XYZ file of C-alpha atoms in Angstrom:
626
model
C -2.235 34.392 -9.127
C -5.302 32.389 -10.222
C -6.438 31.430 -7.257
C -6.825 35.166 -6.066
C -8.469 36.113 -8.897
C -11.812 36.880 -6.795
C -9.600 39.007 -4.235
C -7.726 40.889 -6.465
C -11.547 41.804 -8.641
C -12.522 42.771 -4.917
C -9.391 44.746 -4.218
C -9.830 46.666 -7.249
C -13.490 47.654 -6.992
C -12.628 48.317 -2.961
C -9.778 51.131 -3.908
C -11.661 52.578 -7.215
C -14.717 53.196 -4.976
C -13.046 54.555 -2.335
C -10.793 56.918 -4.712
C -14.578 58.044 -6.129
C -15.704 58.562 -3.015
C -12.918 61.364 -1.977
C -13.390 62.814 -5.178
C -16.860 63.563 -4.804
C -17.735 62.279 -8.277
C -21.682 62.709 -9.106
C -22.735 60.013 -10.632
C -21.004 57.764 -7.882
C -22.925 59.718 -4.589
C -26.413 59.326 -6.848
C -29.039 56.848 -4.390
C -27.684 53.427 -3.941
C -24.796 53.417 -6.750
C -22.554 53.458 -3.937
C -24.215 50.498 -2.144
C -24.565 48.719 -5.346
C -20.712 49.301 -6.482
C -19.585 48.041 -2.970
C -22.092 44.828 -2.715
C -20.651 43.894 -5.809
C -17.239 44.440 -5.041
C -17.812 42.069 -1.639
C -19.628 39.335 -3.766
C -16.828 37.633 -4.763
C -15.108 37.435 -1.073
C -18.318 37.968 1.178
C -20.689 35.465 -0.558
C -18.063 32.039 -0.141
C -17.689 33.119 3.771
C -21.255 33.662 4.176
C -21.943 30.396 2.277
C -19.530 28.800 5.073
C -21.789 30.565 7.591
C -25.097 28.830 6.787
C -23.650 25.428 6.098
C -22.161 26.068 9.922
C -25.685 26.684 11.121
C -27.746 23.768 9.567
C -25.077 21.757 11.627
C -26.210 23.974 14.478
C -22.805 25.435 14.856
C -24.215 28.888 15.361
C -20.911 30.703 16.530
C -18.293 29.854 13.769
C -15.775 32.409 12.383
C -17.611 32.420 9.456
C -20.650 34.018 11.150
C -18.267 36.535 13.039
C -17.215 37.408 9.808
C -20.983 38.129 8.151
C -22.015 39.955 11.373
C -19.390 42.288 11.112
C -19.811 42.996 7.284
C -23.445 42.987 7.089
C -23.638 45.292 10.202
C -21.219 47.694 8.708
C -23.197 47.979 5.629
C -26.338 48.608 7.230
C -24.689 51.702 8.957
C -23.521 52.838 6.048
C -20.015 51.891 6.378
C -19.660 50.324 3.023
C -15.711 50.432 2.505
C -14.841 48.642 6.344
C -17.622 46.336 5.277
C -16.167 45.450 1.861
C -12.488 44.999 3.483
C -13.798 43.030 6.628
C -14.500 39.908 3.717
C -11.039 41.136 1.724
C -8.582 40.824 3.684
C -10.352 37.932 5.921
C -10.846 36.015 2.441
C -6.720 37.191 1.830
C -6.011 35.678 4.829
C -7.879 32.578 4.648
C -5.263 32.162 1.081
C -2.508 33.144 2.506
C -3.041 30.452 5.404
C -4.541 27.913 2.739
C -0.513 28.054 0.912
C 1.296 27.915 4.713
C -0.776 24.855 5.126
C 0.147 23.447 1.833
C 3.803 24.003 2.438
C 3.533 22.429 5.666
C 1.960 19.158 3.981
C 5.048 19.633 1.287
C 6.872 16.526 3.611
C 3.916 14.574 4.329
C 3.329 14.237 0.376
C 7.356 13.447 -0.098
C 6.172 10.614 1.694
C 3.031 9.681 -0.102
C 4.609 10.514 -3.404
C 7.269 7.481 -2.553
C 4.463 4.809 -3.023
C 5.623 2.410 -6.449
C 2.287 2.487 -8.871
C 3.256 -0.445 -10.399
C 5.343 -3.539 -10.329
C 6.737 -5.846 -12.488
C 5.563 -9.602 -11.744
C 6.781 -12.627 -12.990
C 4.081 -14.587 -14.285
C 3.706 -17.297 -16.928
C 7.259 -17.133 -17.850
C 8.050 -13.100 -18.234
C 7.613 -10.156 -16.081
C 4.455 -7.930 -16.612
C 4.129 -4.840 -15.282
C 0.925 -4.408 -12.954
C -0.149 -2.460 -10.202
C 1.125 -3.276 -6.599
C -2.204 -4.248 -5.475
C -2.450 -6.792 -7.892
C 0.579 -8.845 -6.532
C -0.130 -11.765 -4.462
C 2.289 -13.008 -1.644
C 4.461 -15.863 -2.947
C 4.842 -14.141 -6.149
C 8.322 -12.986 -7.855
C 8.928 -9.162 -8.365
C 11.753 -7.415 -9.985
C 12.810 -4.278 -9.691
C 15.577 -2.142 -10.967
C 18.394 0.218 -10.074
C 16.296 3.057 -9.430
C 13.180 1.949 -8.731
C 10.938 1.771 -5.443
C 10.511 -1.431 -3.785
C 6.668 -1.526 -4.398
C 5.754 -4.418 -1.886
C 8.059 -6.315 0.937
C 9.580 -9.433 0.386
C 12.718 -11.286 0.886
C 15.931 -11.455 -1.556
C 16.516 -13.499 -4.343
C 19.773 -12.045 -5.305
C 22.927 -13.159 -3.598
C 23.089 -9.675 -1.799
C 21.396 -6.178 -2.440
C 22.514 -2.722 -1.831
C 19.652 -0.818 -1.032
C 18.843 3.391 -0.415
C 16.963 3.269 2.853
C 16.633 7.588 2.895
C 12.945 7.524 2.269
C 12.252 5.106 5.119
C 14.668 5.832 7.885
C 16.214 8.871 7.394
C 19.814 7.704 6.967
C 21.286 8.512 3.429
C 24.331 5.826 4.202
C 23.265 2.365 1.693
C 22.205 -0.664 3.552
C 23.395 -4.163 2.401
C 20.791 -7.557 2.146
C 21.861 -10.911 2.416
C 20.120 -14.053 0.159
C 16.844 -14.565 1.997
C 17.036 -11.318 4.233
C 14.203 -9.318 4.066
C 13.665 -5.991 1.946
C 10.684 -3.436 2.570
C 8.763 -1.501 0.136
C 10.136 2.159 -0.333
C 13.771 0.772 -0.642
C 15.909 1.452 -3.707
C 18.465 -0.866 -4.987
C 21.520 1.279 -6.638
C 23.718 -1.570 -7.180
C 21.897 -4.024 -9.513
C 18.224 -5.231 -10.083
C 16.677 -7.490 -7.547
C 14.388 -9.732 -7.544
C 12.463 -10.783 -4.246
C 9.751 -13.366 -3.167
C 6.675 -10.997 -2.032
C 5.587 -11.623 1.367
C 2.958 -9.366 2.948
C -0.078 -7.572 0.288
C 0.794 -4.465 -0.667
C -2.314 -2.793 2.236
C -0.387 -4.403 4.183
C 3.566 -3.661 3.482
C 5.459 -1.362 5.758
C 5.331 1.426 3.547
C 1.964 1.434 2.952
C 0.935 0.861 6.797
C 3.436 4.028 7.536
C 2.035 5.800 5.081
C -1.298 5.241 6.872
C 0.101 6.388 9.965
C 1.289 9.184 9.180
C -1.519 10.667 7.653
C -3.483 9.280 10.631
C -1.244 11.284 12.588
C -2.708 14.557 11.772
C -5.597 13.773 13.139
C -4.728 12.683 16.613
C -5.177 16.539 18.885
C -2.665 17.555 21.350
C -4.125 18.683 24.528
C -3.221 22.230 23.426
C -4.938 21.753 20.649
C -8.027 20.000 22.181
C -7.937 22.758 25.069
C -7.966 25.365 22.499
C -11.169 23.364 20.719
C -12.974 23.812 24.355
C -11.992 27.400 24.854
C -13.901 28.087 21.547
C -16.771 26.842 22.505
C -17.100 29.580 25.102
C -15.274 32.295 23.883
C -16.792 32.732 20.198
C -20.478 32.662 21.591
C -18.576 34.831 24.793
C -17.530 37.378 22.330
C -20.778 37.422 20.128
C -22.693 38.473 23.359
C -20.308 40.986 24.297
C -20.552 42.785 21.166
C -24.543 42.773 21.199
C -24.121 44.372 25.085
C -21.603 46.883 23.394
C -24.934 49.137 21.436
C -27.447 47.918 24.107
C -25.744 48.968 27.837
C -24.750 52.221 26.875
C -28.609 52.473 25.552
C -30.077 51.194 28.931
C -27.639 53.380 30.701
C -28.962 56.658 28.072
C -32.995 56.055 29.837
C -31.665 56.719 33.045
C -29.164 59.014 32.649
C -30.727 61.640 29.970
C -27.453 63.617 29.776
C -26.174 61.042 28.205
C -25.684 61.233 24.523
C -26.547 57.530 23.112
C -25.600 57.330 19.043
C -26.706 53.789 17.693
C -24.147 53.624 14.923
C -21.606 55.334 16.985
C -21.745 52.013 19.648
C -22.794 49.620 17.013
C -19.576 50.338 14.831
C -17.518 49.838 17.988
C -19.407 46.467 18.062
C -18.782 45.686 14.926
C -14.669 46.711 15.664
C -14.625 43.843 18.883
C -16.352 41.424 16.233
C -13.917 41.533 13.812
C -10.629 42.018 15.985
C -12.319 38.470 18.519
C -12.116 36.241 14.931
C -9.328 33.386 16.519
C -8.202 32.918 12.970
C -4.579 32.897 14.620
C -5.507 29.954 16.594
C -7.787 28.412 14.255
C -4.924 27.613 11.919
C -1.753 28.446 13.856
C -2.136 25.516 16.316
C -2.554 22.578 14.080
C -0.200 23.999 11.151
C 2.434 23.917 14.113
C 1.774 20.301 15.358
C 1.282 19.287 11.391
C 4.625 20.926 10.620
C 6.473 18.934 13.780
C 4.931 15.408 12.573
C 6.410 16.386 8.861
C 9.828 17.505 9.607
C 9.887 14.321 12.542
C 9.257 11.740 9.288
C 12.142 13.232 7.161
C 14.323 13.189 9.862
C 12.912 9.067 10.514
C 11.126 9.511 13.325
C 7.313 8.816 13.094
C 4.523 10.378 15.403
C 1.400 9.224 15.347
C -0.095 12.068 16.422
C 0.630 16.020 17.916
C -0.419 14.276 21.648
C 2.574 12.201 21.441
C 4.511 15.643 20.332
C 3.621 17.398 23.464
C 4.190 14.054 25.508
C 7.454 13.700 24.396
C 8.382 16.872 25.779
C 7.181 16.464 29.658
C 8.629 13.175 29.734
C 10.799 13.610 32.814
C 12.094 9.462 32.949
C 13.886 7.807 30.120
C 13.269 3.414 30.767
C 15.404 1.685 27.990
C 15.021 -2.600 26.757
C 18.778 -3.707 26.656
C 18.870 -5.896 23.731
C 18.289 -4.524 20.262
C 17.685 -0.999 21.914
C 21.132 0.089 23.921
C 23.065 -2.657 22.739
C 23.615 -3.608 18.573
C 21.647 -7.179 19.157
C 24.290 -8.449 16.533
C 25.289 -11.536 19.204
C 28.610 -13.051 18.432
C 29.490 -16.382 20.097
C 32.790 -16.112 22.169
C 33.451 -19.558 23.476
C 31.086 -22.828 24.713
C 31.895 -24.654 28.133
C 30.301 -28.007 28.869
C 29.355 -29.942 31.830
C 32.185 -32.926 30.649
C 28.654 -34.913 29.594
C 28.986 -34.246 26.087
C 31.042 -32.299 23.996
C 31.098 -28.938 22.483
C 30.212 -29.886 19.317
C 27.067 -31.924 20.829
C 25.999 -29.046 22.994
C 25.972 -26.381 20.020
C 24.291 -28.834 18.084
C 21.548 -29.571 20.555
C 20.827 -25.679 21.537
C 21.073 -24.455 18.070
C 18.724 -27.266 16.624
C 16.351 -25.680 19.236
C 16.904 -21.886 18.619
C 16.416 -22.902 15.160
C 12.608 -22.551 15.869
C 13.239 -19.107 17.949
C 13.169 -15.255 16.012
C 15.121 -13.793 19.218
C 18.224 -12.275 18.003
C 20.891 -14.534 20.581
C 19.029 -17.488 18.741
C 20.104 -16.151 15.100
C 23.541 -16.127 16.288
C 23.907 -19.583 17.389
C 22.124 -20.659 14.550
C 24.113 -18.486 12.124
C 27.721 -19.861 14.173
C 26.588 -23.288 13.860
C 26.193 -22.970 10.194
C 29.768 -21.598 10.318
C 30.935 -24.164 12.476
C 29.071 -26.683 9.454
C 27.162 -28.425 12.345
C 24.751 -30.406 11.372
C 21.414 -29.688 12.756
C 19.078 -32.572 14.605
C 15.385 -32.710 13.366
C 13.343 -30.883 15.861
C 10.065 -32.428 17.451
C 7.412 -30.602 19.643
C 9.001 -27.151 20.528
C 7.317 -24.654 23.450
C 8.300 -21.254 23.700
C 8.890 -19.854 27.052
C 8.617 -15.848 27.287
C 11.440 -14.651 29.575
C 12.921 -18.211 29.765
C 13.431 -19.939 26.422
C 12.545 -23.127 24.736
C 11.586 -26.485 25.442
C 12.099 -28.775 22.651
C 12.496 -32.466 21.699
C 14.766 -33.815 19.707
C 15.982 -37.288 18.952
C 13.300 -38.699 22.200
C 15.235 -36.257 23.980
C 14.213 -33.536 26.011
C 16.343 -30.176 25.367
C 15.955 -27.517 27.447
C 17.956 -23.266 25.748
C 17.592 -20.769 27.612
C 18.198 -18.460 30.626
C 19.166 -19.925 34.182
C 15.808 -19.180 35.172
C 14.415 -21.875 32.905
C 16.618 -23.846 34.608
C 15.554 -23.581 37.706
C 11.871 -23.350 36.565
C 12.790 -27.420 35.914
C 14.907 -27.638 39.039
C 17.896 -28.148 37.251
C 21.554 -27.646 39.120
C 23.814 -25.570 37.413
C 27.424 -23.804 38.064
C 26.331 -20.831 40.356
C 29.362 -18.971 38.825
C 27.670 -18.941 35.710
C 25.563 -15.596 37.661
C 28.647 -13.759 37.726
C 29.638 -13.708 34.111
C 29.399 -10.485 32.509
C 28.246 -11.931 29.162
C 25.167 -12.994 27.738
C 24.100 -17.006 27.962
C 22.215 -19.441 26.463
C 22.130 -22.361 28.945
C 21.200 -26.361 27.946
C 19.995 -29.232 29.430
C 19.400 -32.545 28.426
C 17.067 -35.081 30.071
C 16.648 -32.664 33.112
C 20.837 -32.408 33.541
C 23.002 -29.462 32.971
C 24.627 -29.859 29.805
C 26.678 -26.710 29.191
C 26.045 -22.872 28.090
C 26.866 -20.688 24.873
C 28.664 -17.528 26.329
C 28.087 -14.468 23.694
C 28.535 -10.749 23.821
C 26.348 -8.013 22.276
C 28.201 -4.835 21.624
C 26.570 -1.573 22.601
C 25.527 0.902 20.256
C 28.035 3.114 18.592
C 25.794 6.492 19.467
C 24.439 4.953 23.044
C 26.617 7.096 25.304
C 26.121 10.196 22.869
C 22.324 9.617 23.304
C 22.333 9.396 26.672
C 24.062 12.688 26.923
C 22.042 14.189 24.863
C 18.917 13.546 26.364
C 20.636 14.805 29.650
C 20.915 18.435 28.480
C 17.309 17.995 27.188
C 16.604 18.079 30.596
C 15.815 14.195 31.445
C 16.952 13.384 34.855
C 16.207 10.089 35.323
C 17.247 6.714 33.770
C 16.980 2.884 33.927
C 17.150 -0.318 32.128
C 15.111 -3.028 32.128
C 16.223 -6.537 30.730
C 15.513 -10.188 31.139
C 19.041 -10.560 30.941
C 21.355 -10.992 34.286
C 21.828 -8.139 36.409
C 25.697 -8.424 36.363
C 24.929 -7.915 32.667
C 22.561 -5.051 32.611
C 24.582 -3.054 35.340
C 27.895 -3.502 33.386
C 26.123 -1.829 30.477
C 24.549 0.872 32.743
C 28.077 1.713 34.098
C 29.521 2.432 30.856
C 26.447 4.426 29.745
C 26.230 6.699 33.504
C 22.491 5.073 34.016
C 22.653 4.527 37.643
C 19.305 2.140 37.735
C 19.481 -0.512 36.036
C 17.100 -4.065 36.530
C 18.140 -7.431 35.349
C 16.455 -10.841 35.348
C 12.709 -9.369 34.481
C 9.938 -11.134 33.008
C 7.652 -9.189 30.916
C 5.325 -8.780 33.793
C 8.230 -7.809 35.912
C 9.222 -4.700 33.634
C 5.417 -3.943 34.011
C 5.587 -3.536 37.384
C 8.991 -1.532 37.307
C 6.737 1.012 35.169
C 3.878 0.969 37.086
C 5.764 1.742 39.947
C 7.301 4.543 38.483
C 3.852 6.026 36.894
C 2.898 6.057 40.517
C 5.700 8.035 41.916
C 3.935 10.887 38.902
C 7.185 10.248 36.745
C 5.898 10.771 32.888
C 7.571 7.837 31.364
C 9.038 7.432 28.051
C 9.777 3.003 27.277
C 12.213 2.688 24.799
C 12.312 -0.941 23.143
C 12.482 -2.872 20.040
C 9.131 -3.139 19.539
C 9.316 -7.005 19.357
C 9.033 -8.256 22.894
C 8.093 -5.027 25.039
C 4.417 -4.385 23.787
C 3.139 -4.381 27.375
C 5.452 -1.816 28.537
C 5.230 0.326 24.946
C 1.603 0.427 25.288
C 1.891 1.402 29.666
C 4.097 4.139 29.405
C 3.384 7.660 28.800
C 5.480 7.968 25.768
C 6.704 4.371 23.933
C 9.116 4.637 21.690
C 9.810 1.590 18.981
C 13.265 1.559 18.362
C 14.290 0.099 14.329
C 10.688 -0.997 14.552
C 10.159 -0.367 10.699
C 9.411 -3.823 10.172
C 8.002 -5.123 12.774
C 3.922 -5.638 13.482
C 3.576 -5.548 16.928
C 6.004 -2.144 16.770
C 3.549 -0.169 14.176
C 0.647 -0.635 16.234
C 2.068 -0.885 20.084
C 4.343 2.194 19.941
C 3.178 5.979 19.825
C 6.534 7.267 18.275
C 8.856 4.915 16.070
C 12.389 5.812 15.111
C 12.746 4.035 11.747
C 16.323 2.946 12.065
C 18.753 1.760 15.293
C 20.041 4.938 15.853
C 19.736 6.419 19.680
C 20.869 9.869 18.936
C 17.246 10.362 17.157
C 15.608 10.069 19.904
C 17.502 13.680 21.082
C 15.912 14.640 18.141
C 12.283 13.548 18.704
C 12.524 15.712 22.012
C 14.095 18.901 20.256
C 11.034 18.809 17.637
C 8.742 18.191 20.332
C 10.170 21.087 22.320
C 10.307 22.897 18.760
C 6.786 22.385 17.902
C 5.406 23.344 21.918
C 7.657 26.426 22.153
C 6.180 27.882 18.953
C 2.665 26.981 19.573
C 2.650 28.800 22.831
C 4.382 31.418 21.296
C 1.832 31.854 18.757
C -0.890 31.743 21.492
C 0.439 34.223 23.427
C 1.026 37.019 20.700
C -2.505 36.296 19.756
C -4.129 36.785 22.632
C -2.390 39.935 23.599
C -3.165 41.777 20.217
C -6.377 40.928 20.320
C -7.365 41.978 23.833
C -5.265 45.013 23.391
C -7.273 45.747 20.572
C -10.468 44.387 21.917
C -10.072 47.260 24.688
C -9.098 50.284 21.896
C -11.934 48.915 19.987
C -14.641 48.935 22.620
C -13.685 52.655 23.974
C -13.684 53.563 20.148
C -10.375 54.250 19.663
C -9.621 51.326 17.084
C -11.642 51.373 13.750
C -12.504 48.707 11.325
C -9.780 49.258 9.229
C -7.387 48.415 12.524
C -9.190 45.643 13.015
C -8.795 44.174 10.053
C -5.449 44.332 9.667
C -4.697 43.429 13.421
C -6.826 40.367 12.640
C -5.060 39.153 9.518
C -1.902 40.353 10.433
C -2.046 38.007 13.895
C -2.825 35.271 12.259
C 0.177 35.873 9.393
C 2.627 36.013 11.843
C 1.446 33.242 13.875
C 1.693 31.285 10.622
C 4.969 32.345 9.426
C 6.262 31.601 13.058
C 4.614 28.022 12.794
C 6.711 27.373 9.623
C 9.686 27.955 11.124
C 9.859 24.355 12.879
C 10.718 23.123 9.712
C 13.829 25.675 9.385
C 14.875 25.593 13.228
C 15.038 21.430 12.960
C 17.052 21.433 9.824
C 19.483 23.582 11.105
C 19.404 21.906 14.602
């Protein structure tokens, strides 16, 4: 109750000098004890508003709410209407609390995320731990942290394996196991054991910090509802301030030529003072951006990150779905099925050969046959010059020997002959060549996603009509995977620039695109759609600052849900817009043929903007229960 303290003083002097009013008490109706009683009992609420007002007009911002608000109260005192002019700054000031707390509640998730940043960590340096802030750790440096405890900064593991809490980072409350040298970000919580891991980014820099950033960036970015509503002010407050003084002043013009006319100043100028108070857009003002606020908090507990209230709204006219295969539909966990050779060398040789050379490769078929060599306990060759190919593969040199892993179109890119059949094949491939001759090919399958088809579904009854892939991989590959998931487009054998032209093409038939991709490899296409979408881009760079929207984890279904809070958040808003402007023109109308009184227009001021607040924090109760 503390912080009303100054409207409940206000309150109190407000109904004590009313009640002394109706009884006629003497002392009170002596000159000015009246005025004096009610100029102190606005003080408290009138002077902070009015203070507002004059800091608004050195910025020459002459139309604010805040000088709406003075207007009104200063014109009702100096007709004499000292009660309406007391309660225009009470319940205004009331209001301006009550919306103060919705806001608050609405930034309740966005500090659940700030209040998951470590303060300190415990280093290992000159032969113990110390405890020190997170800041203070350098890369390269040995942390330990507890069963418990946040992950203050990212690194890789130490320990054998981890088991690791990812709930505050991705939204998924099922535990998440780490391998010896795999990586673990900062906001993780090991609950099996204490871990210790090898630091490898500065804390400004670690994932949580950088989401962190983002998020609160996020709140900044204006929807074009939002923005439109900033550009409607700009008329409609100086609109409405111009309207009220032609309220007192036509009906006088009209009095000098029509003398029959009765023309009472404070009769017209207290109906001016009415369409002042009921035009405040303290609805809109607050309602708007609460709503958009409360859609970006709700998205991050559910892990899904906007980075801004534009991306909320342009989630929700995207009419075409485009999805990256690998990593994005499929798992992008690649597991080698079989290797067939060219009767040159053997299968041993060729594994050894392309693996050696995907040794220097991050892409996720290149971990596999690295990680199934390992099993196979091949012995890897020393690797000379290597050049990376984008959409082909690598070019290596090993042993004097020039090795050529990739996709058939690297081979043909160095005219090498190859088994045609090899087109056909429904699986993934990692072809090899050795001194500019077909060697053999690693055949591998990626499993799809177990929520793919469920995702796909979903975003059907969402509305979204229209869907395609777009991979580098072959197109007997891509439309096998579009078959089982309904998609009827779907585009193999891309390069990067290829996919951009797919979207460009389809930005120019007026779809309103939404890429989907893993953030690694797509950042042309994440940053040309309308909408890109990172999937289980948590820890990657290029995903954090391509990508408007990032779902934390791998799972497809959320991006059903980044759709129903966008369609949460817009449905609401417009809702809220609606209700505000009909009360208020209603009572615009009432107020101007002098039918509605202060009083009225008080409480149809504050009580539009309540309910447009209490109907903004119901996004956060309709997507829980979604």
């Amino acid at each position: 109750m503390k912080q009303y303290r100054n409207e409940i003083f206000s309150f109190l002097m407000l109904m004590a000098g009313v009640l002394l009013e109706y009884a006629q008490t003497p002392w009170f109706a002596l000159p000015y004890v009246s005025l004096v009683w009610f100029l102190a009992a606005v003080a408290p609420v009138g002077l902070p508003v009015m203070a507002e007002a004059w800091e608004h007009l050195m910025k020459k911002e002459y139309f604010s709410e805040f000088m709406l608000m003075t207007i009104a109260t200063i014109g009702a005192f100096c007709i004499g209407e000292y009660p309406e002019g007391v309660a225009v700054m009470l319940f205004y000031a009331v209001g301006e609390q009550l919306q103060d707390s919705a806001v608050d509640k609405a930034r309740d998730n966005i500090r659940a995320l700030l209040d998951m940043r470590p303060r300190t960590a415990s280093v290992f340096r000159k032969g113990q731990y110390s405890i020190v802030s997170p800041e203070a750790v350098e890369t390269g440096e040995t942390i330990e942290v507890k069963v418990g405890e946040k992950v203050p900064l990212d690194g890789v593991l130490q320990n054998e394996v981890g088991v690791f809490n990812t709930a505050a980072l991705t939204g998924e409350s099922l535990p998440r196991s780490v391998r010896q040298s795999g990586e673990v970000l900062a906001g993780m919580i090991p609950v099996n054991e204490t871990i210790r891991l090898s630091v490898t980014k500065p804390y400004s820099q670690s994932t949580l910090a950088r989401m962190l950033e983002m998020v609160e960036e996020a709140a900044e970015c204006k929807a074009p509802t939002e923005l439109f509503m900033r550009k409607v002010a700009r008329y409609y407050t100086p609109a409405v301030i111009g309207i009220a003084f032609l309220i007192p002043v036509l009906p006088f013009l009209y009095s000098l030529v029509q003398p029959s006319f009765i023309y009472l100043f404070a009769s017209w100028l207290y109906r001016s003072l009415v369409f002042l108070v009921i035009s405040c857009p303290c609805a809109l003002v607050v309602s708007i951006p609460l709503g958009y606020f409360g859609g970006i908090g709700a998205a991050s507990h559910k892990g899904i990150l906007f980075k801004g209230g534009n991306y909320l709204d342009a989630i929700t006219k995207a009419d075409t779905f485009v999805f990256d295969k690998t990593g994005t539909l499929t798992t992008g966990n690649f597991r080698v099925c079989r290797i067939e050779t060219a009767g040159i060398y053997s299968e041993a040789e060729v594994l050894k050969y392309i693996a050696s050379a995907e040794s220097k490769s991050s892409h996720p078929m290149a971990k596999a046959v690295v990680e199934y060599a390992k099993q196979q306990q091949a012995t890897l060759y020393p690797v000379g010059a290597v050049t990376e190919i984008a959409g082909y593969g690598l070019e290596a040199y090993i042993g004097g020997k020039q090795i050529l892993a990739g996709n058939y179109r690297l081979m043909d890119k160095y005219g090498i002959a190859y088994p045609e059949g090899l087109h056909e094949m429904p699986e993934s491939l990692i072809l090899c060549a050795c001194n500019g001759i077909y060697a053999g090919v690693v055949v591998m399958e990626d499993e799809l996603k177990d929520d793919a088809v469920e995702a796909i579904r979903g975003l059907k009854q969402q509305g979204i009509r229209h869907f395609e892939i777009l991979s580098g991989d072959k197109t007997a590959l891509v439309q096998n995977i579009a078959h089982r998931l309904d998609i009827r487009h779907a585009y193999g054998d891309l390069l990067p620039a290829d996919k951009v032209a797919r979207l460009q093409k389809l930005k120019d038939e007026k779809h309103c695109v939404a890429f989907v991709g893993d953030g690694i490899n797509d950042a042309p296409v994440l940053a040309l759609s309308d909408v890109g979408i990172a999937m289980g881009g948590l820890g990657s760079d290029i995903a954090i600052e391509t990508a408007d929207v990032i779902i934390q984890d791998d799972s497809l279904s959320k991006l059903v849900t980044a759709v129903r809070i966008g369609k949460y958040t817009r449905r609401i808003i417009w809702q809220n817009i609606i209700l505000a402007f009909l009360v208020k023109f209603a009572i615009l109308a009432l107020g101007t043929v002098g039918v509605a009184t202060l009083w009225e227009a008080v409480f149809a001021d504050s009580g539009v903007a309540l309910l447009a607040i209490f109907n903004a924090m119901r996004i956060n109760r309709l997507i829980k229960h979604s």
